mmCIF file of C-alpha atoms and ligand atoms in Angstrom:
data_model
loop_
_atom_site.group_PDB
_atom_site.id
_atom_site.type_symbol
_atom_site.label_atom_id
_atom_site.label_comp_id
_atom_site.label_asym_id
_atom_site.label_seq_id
_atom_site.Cartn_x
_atom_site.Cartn_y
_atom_site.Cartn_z
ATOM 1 C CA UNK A 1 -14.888 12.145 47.509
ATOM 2 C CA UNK A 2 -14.490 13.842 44.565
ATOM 3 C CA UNK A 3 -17.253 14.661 42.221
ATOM 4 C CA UNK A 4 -16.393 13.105 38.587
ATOM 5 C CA UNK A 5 -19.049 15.098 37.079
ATOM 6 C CA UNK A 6 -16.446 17.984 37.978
ATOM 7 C CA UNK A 7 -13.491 17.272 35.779
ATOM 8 C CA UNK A 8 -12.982 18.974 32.818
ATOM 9 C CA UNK A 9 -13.323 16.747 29.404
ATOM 10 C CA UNK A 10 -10.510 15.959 27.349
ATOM 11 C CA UNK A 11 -8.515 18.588 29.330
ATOM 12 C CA UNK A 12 -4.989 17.676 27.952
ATOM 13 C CA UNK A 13 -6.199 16.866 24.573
ATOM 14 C CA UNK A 14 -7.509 20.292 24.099
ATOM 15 C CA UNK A 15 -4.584 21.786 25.713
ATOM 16 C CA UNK A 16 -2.422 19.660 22.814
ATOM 17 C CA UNK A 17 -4.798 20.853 19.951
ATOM 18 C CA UNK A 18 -4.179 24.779 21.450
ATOM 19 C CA UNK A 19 -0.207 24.296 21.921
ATOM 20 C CA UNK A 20 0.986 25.257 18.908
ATOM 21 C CA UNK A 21 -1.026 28.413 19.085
ATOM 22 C CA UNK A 22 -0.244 29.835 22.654
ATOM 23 C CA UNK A 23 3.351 28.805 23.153
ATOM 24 C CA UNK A 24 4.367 32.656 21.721
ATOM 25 C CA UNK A 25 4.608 35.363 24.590
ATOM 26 C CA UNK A 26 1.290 37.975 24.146
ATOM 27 C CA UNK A 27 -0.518 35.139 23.050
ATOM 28 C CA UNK A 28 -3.972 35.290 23.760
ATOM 29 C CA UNK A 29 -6.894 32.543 23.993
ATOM 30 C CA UNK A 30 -10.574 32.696 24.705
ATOM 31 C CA UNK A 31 -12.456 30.349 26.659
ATOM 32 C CA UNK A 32 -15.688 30.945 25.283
ATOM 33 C CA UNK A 33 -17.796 28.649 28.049
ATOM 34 C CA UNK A 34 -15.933 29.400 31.158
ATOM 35 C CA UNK A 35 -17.647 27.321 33.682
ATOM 36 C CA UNK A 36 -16.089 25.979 36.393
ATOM 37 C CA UNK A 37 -12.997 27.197 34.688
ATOM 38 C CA UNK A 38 -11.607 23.567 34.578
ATOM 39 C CA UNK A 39 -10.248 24.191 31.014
ATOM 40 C CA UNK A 40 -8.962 27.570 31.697
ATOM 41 C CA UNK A 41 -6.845 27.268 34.877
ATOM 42 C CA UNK A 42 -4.957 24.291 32.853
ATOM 43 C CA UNK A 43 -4.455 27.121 29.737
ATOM 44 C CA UNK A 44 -3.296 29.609 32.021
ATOM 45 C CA UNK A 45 -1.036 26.715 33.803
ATOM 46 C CA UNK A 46 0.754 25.590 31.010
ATOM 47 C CA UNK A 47 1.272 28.484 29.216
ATOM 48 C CA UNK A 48 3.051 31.035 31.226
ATOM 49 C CA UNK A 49 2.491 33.905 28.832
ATOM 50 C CA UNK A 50 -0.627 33.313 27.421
ATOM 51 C CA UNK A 51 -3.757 36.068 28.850
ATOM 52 C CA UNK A 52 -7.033 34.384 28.709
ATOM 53 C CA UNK A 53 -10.412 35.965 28.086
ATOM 54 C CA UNK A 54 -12.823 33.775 29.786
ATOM 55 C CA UNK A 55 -16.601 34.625 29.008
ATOM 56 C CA UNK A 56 -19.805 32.769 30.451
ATOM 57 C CA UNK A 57 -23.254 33.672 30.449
ATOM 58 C CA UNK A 58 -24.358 32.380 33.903
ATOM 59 C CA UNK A 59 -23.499 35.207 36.526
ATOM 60 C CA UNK A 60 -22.392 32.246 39.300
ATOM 61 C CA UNK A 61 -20.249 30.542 36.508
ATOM 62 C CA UNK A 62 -18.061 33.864 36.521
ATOM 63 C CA UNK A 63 -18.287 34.024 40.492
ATOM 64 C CA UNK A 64 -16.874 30.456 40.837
ATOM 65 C CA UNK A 65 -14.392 30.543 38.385
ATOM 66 C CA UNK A 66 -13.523 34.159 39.106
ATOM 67 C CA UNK A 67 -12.059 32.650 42.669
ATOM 68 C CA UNK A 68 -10.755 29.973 41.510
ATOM 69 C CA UNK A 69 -8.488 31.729 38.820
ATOM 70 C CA UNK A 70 -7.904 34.601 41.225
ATOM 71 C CA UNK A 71 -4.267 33.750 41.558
ATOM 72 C CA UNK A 72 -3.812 34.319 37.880
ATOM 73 C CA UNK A 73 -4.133 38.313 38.715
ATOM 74 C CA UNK A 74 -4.334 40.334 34.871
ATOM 75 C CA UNK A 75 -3.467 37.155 32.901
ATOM 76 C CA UNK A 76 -7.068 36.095 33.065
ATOM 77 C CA UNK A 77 -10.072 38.565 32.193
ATOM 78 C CA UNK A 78 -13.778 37.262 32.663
ATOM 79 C CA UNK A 79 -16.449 38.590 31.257
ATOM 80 C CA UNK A 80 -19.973 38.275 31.622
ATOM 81 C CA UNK A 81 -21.278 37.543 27.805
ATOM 82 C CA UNK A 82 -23.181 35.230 25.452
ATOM 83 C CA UNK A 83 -20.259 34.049 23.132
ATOM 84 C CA UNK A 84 -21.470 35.387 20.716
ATOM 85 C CA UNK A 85 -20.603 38.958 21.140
ATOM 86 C CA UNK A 86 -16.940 38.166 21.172
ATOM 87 C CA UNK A 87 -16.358 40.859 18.362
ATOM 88 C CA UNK A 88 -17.849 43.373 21.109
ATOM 89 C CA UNK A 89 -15.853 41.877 23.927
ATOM 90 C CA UNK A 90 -12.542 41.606 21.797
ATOM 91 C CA UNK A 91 -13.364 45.269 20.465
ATOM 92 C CA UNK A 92 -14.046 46.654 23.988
ATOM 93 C CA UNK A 93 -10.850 45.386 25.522
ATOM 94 C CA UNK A 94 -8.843 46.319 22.212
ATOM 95 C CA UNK A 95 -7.740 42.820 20.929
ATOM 96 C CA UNK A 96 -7.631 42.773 17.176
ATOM 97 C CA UNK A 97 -7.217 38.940 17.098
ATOM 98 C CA UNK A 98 -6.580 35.828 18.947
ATOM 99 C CA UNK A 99 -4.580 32.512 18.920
ATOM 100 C CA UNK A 100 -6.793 30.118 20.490
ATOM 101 C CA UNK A 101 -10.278 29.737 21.845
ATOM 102 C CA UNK A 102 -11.877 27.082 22.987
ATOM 103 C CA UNK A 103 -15.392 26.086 23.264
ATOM 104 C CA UNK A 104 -17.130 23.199 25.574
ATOM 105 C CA UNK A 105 -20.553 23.536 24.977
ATOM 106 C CA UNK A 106 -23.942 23.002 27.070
ATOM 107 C CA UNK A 107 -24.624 22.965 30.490
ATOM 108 C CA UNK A 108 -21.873 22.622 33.231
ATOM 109 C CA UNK A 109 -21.862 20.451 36.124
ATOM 110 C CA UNK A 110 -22.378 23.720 38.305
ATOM 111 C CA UNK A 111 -25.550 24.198 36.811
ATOM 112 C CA UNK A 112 -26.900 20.497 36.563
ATOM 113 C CA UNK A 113 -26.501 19.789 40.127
ATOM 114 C CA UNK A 114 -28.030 22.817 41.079
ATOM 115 C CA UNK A 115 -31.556 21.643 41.346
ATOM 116 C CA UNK A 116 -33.720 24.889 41.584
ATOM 117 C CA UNK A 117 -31.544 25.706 38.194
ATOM 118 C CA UNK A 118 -34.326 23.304 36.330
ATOM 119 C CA UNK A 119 -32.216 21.525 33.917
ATOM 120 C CA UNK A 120 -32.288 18.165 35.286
ATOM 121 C CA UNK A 121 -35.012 15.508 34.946
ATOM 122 C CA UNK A 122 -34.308 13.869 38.089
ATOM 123 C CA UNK A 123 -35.197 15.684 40.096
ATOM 124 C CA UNK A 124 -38.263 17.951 41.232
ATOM 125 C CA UNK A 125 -37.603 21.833 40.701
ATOM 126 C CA UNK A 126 -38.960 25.038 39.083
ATOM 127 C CA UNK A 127 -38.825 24.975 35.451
ATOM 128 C CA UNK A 128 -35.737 27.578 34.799
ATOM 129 C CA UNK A 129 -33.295 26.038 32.716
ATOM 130 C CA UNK A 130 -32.259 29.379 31.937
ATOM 131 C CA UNK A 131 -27.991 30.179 31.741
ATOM 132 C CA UNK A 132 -28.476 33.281 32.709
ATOM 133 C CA UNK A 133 -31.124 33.500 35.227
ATOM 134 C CA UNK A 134 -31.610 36.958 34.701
ATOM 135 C CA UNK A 135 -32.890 37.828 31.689
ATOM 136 C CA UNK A 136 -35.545 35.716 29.008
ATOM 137 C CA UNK A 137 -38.274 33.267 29.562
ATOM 138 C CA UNK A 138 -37.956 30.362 31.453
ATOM 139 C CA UNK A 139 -38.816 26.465 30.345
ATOM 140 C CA UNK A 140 -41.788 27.103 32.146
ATOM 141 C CA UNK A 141 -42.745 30.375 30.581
ATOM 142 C CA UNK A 142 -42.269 28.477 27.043
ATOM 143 C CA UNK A 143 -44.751 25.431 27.985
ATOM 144 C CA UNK A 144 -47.246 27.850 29.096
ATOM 145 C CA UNK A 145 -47.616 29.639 26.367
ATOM 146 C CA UNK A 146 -46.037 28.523 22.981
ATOM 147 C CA UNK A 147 -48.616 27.221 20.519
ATOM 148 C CA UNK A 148 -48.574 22.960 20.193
ATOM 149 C CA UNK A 149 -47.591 23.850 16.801
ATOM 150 C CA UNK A 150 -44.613 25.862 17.907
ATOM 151 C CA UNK A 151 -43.895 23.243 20.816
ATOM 152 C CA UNK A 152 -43.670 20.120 18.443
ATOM 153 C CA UNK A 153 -41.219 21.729 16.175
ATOM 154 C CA UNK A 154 -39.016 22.557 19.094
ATOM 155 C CA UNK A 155 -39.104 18.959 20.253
ATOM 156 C CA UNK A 156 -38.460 17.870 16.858
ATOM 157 C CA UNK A 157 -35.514 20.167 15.945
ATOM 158 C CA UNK A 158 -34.164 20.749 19.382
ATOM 159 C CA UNK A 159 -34.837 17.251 21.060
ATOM 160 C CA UNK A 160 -35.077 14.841 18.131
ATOM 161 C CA UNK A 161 -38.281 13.705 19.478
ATOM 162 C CA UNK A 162 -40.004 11.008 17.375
ATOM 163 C CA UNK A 163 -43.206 11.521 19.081
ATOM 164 C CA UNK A 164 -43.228 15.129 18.702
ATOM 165 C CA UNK A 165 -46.628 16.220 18.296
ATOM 166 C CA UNK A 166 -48.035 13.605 21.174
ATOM 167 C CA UNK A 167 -45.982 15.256 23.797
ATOM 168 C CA UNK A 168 -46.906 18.815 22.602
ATOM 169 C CA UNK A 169 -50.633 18.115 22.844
ATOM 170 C CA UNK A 170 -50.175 16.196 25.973
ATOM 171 C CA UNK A 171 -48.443 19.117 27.442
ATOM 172 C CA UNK A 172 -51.274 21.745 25.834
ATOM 173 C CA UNK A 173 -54.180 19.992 27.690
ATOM 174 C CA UNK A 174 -52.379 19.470 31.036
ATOM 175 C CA UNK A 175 -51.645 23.277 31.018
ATOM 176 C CA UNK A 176 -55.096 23.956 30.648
ATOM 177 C CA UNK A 177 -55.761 22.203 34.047
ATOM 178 C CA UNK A 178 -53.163 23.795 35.807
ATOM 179 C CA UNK A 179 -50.185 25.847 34.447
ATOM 180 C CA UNK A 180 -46.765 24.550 34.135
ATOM 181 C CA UNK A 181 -44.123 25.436 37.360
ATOM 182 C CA UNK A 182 -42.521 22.161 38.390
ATOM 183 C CA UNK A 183 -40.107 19.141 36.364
ATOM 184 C CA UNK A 184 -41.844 16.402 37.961
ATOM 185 C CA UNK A 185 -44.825 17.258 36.078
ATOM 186 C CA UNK A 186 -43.646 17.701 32.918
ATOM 187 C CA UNK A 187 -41.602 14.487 33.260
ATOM 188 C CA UNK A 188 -44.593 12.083 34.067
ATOM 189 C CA UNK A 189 -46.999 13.754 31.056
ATOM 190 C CA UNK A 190 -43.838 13.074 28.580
ATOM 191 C CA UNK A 191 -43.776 9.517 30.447
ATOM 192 C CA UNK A 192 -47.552 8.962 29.639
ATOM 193 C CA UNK A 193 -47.511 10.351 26.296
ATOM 194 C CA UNK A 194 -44.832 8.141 24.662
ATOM 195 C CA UNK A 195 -46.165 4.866 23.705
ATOM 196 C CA UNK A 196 -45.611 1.856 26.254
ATOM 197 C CA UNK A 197 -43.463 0.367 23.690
ATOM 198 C CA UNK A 198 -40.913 2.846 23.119
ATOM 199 C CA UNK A 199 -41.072 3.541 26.967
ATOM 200 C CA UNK A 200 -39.472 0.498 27.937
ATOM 201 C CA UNK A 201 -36.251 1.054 25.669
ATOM 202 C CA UNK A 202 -33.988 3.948 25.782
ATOM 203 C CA UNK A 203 -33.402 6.124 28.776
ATOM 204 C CA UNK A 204 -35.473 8.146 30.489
ATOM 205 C CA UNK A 205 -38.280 9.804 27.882
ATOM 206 C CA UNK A 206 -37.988 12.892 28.879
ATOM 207 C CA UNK A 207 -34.526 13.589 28.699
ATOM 208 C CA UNK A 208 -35.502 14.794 24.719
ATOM 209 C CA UNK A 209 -37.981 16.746 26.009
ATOM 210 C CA UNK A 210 -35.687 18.598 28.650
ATOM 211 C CA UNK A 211 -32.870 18.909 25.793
ATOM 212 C CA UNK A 212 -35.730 20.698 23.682
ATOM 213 C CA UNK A 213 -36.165 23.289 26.486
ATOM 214 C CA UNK A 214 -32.990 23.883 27.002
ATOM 215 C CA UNK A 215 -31.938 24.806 23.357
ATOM 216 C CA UNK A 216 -35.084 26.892 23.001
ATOM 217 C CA UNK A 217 -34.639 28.986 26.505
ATOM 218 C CA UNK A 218 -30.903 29.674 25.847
ATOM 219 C CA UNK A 219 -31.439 29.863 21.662
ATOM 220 C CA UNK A 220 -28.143 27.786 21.832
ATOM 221 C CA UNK A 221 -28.166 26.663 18.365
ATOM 222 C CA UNK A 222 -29.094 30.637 16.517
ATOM 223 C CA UNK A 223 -25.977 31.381 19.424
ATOM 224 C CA UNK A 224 -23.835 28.712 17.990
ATOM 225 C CA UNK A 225 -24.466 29.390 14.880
ATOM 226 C CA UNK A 226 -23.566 33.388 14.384
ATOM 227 C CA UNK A 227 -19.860 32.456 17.660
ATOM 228 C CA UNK A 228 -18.597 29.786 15.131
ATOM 229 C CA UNK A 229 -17.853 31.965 12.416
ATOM 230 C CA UNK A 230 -16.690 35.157 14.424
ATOM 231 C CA UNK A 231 -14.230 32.789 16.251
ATOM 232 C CA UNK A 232 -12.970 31.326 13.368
ATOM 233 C CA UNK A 233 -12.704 35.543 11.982
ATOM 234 C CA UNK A 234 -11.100 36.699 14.805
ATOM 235 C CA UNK A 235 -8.533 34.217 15.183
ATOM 236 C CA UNK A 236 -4.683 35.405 14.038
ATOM 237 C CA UNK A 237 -2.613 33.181 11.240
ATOM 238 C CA UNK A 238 -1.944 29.973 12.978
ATOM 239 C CA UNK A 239 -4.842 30.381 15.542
ATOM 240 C CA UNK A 240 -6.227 27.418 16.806
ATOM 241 C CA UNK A 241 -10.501 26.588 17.771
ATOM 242 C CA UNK A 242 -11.828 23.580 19.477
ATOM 243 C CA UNK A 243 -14.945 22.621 20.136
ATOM 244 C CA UNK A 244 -16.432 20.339 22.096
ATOM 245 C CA UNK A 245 -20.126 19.751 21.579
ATOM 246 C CA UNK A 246 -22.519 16.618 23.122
ATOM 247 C CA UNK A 247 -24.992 16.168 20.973
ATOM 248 C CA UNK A 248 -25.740 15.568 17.326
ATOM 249 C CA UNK A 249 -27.137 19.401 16.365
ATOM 250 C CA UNK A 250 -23.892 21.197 17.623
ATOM 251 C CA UNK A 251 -21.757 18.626 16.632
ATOM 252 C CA UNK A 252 -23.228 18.961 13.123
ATOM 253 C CA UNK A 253 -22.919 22.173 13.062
ATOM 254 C CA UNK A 254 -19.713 22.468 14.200
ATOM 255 C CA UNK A 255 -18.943 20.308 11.579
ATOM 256 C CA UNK A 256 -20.529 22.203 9.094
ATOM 257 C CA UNK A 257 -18.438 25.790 9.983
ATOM 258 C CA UNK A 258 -15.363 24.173 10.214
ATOM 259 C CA UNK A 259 -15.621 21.679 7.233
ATOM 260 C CA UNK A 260 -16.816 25.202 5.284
ATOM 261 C CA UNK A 261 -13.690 27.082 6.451
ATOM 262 C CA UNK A 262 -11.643 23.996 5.123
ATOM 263 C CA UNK A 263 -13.166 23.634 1.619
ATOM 264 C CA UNK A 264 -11.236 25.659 -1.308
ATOM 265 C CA UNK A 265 -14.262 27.502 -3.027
ATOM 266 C CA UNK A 266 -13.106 27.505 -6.139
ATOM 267 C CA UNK A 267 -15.114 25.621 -8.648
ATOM 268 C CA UNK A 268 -13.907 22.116 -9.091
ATOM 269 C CA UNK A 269 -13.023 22.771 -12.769
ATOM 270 C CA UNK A 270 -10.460 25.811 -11.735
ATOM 271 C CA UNK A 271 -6.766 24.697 -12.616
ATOM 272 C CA UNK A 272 -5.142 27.259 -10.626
ATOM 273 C CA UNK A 273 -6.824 27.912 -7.340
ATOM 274 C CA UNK A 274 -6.626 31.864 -6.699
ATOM 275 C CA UNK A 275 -5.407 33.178 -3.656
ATOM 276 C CA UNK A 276 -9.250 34.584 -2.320
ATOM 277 C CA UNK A 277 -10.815 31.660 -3.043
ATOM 278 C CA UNK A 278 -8.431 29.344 -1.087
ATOM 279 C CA UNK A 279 -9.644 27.606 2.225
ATOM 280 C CA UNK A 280 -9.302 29.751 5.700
ATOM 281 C CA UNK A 281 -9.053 26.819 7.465
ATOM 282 C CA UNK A 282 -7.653 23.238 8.408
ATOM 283 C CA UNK A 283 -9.036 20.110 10.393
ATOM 284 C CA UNK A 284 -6.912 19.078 12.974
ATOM 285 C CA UNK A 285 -9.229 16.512 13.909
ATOM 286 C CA UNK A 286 -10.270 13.084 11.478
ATOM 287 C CA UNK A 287 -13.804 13.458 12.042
ATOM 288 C CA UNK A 288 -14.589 14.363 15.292
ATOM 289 C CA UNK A 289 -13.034 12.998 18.423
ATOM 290 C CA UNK A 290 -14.252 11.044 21.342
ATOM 291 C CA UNK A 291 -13.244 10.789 24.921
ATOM 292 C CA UNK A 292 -11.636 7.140 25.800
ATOM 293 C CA UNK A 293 -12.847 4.222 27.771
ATOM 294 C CA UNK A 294 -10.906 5.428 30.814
ATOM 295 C CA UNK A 295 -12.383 8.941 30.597
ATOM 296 C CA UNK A 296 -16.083 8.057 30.351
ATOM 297 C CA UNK A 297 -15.723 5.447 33.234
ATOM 298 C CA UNK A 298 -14.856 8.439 35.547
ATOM 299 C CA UNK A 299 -16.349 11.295 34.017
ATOM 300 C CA UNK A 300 -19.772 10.241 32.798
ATOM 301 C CA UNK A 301 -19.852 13.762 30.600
ATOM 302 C CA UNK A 302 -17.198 12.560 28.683
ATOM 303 C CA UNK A 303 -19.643 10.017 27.468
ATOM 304 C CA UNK A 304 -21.206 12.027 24.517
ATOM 305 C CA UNK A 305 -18.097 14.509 23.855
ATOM 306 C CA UNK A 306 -17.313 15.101 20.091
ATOM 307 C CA UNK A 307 -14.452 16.961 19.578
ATOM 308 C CA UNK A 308 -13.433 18.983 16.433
ATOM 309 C CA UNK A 309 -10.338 21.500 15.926
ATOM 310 C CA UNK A 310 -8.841 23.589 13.414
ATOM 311 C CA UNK A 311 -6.062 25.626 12.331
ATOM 312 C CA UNK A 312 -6.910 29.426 10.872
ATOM 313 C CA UNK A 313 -3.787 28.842 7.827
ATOM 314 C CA UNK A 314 -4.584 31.717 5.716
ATOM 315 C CA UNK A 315 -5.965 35.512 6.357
ATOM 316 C CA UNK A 316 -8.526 37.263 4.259
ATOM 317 C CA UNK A 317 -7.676 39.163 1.852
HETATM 318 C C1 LIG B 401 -19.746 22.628 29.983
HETATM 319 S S1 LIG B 401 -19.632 24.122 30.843
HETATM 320 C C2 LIG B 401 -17.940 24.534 30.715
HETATM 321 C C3 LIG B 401 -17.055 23.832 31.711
HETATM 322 C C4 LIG B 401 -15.635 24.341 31.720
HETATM 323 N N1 LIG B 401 -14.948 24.029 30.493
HETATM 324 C C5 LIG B 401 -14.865 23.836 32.911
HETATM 325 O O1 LIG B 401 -13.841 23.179 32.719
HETATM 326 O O2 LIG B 401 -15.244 24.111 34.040
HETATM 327 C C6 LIG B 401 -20.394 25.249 29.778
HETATM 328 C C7 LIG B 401 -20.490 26.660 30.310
HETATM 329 O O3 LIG B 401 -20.748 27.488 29.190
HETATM 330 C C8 LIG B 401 -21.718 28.443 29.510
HETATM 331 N N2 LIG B 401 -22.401 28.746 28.269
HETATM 332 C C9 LIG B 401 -23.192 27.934 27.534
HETATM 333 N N3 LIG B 401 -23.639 28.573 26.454
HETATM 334 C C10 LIG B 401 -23.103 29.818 26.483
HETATM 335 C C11 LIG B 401 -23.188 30.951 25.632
HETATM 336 N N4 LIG B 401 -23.932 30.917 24.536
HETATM 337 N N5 LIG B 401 -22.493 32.038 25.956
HETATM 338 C C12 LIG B 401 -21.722 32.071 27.075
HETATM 339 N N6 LIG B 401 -21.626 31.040 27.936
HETATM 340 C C13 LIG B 401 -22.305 29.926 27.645
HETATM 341 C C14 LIG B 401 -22.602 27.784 30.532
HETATM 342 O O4 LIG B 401 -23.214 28.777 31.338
HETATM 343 C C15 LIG B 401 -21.617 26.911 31.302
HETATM 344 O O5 LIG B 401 -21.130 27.566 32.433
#
């Protein structure tokens, strides 16, 4: 049987968004969250010319994807970064800009099924939830020792937690028994410290909690937040970025680069709009896109995708 969670999301809609970007020999495209390398094999497929620059931060993401695009030789290049030193990467390989890069946030399948990884709820395991396991602290490291001040505004911002500040003190005296090491822990104090009421609708409480973590162990949003605007830099006239995010904080920021990038900034009242002050950017998207019926019955990741793409249609001057 084959594992649904495995298939890449909106694989030939993001190829179709790219197209018009790679189809030139010496093009070049970044896949900015390599993973499994779903996304990338199908670039490197079906465009014959194109070199791709995969990056990932998780060591094992570059192992498994490093065999799998083996048989792509020089066309592909991996490289073991945060994305958001791609102006370092680009600079140390000597590409001045690119035509297409792609981004499909969060966690991959690799890394969710992985139990001692930590970034499920289901299941018992160390608290990790780190990308790259080898550097920063760990979930655990962060329940253990931020302040429940600093702890509720992570599971407010990061995890859109109504009950915020309950779960941070809940979690502040249960450390005080015993330190913080394993998910099932964690998931039955978040259980207990939601009211019944709100319990009993919704998923499972502490998948907020988890998503809190996550974004505060990796600093995925700060990450987000300084890639976005070096991808949309770096890319050539005509270069093409999509993103794909699954939840609401990187889908409105993604939203909020690109939608920038599209908007003249001229003011209002300007007749003619000068050259400088024209937009860098267009949507190629209406809002953002979702994954169909067919895709979320047998990929249950596609169930949250929002995708957004652009076009880079004028350089800076
Ligand atoms: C959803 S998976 C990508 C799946 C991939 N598109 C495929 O088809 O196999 C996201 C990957 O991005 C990596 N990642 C997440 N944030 C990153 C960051 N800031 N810098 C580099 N890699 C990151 C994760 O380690 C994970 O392997």
């Amino acid at each position: 049987m084959t594992a649904p969670a495995h298939i890449p999301v909106l694989l030939e809609r993001c190829v179709e968004l790219l197209a018009p970007a790679l189809e030139a020999p010496g093009a070049v495209v970044v896949d900015a969250t390599l993973g499994m390398g779903g996304h990338s094999e199908a670039l490197l497929k079906t465009f014959p010319e194109v070199h791709l620059i995969g990056l990932d931060r998780d060591p094992e993401a570059l192992e498994r994807s490093g065999a799998r695009l083996a048989g792509f030789g020089e066309r592909a290049t991996l490289v073991h970064a945060v994305y958001d030193e791609l102006p370092d990467v680009l600079a140390r390989l000597g590409i001045e800009r690119i035509d297409g890069i792609l981004f499909d946030l969060g966690v991959s399948s690799l890394q969710l099924d992985r139990a001692d990884r930590g970034f499920a709820y289901a299941q018992d395991a160390p608290l990790d939830m780190r990308m790259d396991p080898t550097v920063g602290i760990t979930a655990a490291g962060i329940l253990n020792s931020y302040t429940a001040g600093d702890l509720a505004r992570i599971l407010r911002d990061f995890g859109e937690e109504r009950f915020a500040r309950r779960v941070a003190d809940a979690i502040v005296r249960e450390r005080e028994k015993e330190p913080f090491t394993n998910s099932a822990r964690l998931v039955d104090i978040v259980r207990t410290a939601i009211p019944a009421a709100t319990r009993r609708t919704g998923g499972n409480p502490s998948k907020r909690t988890f998503q809190a973590l996550r974004i505060e162990v990796n600093g995925e949003l700060a990450v987000l937040e300084r890639a976005l605007p070096a991808a949309v830099k770096a890319l050539a006239l005509h270069g093409r970025i999509a993103v794909m995010s699954y939840h609401s904080l990187e889908d409105r920021m993604t939203k909020r680069v690109l939608a920038a990038g599209a908007a003249s900034k001229a003011p209002p009242d300007l007749p003619i709009v000068p050259e400088d002050l024209q937009p860098r950017l267009k949507l190629l998207t209406r809002g953002s896109e979702k994954a169909s019926e067919h895709e979320n019955a047998v990929n249950p990741r596609a169930a949250s995708v929002r995708l957004r793409a652009a076009e880079r249609v004028r350089e800076d001057l």
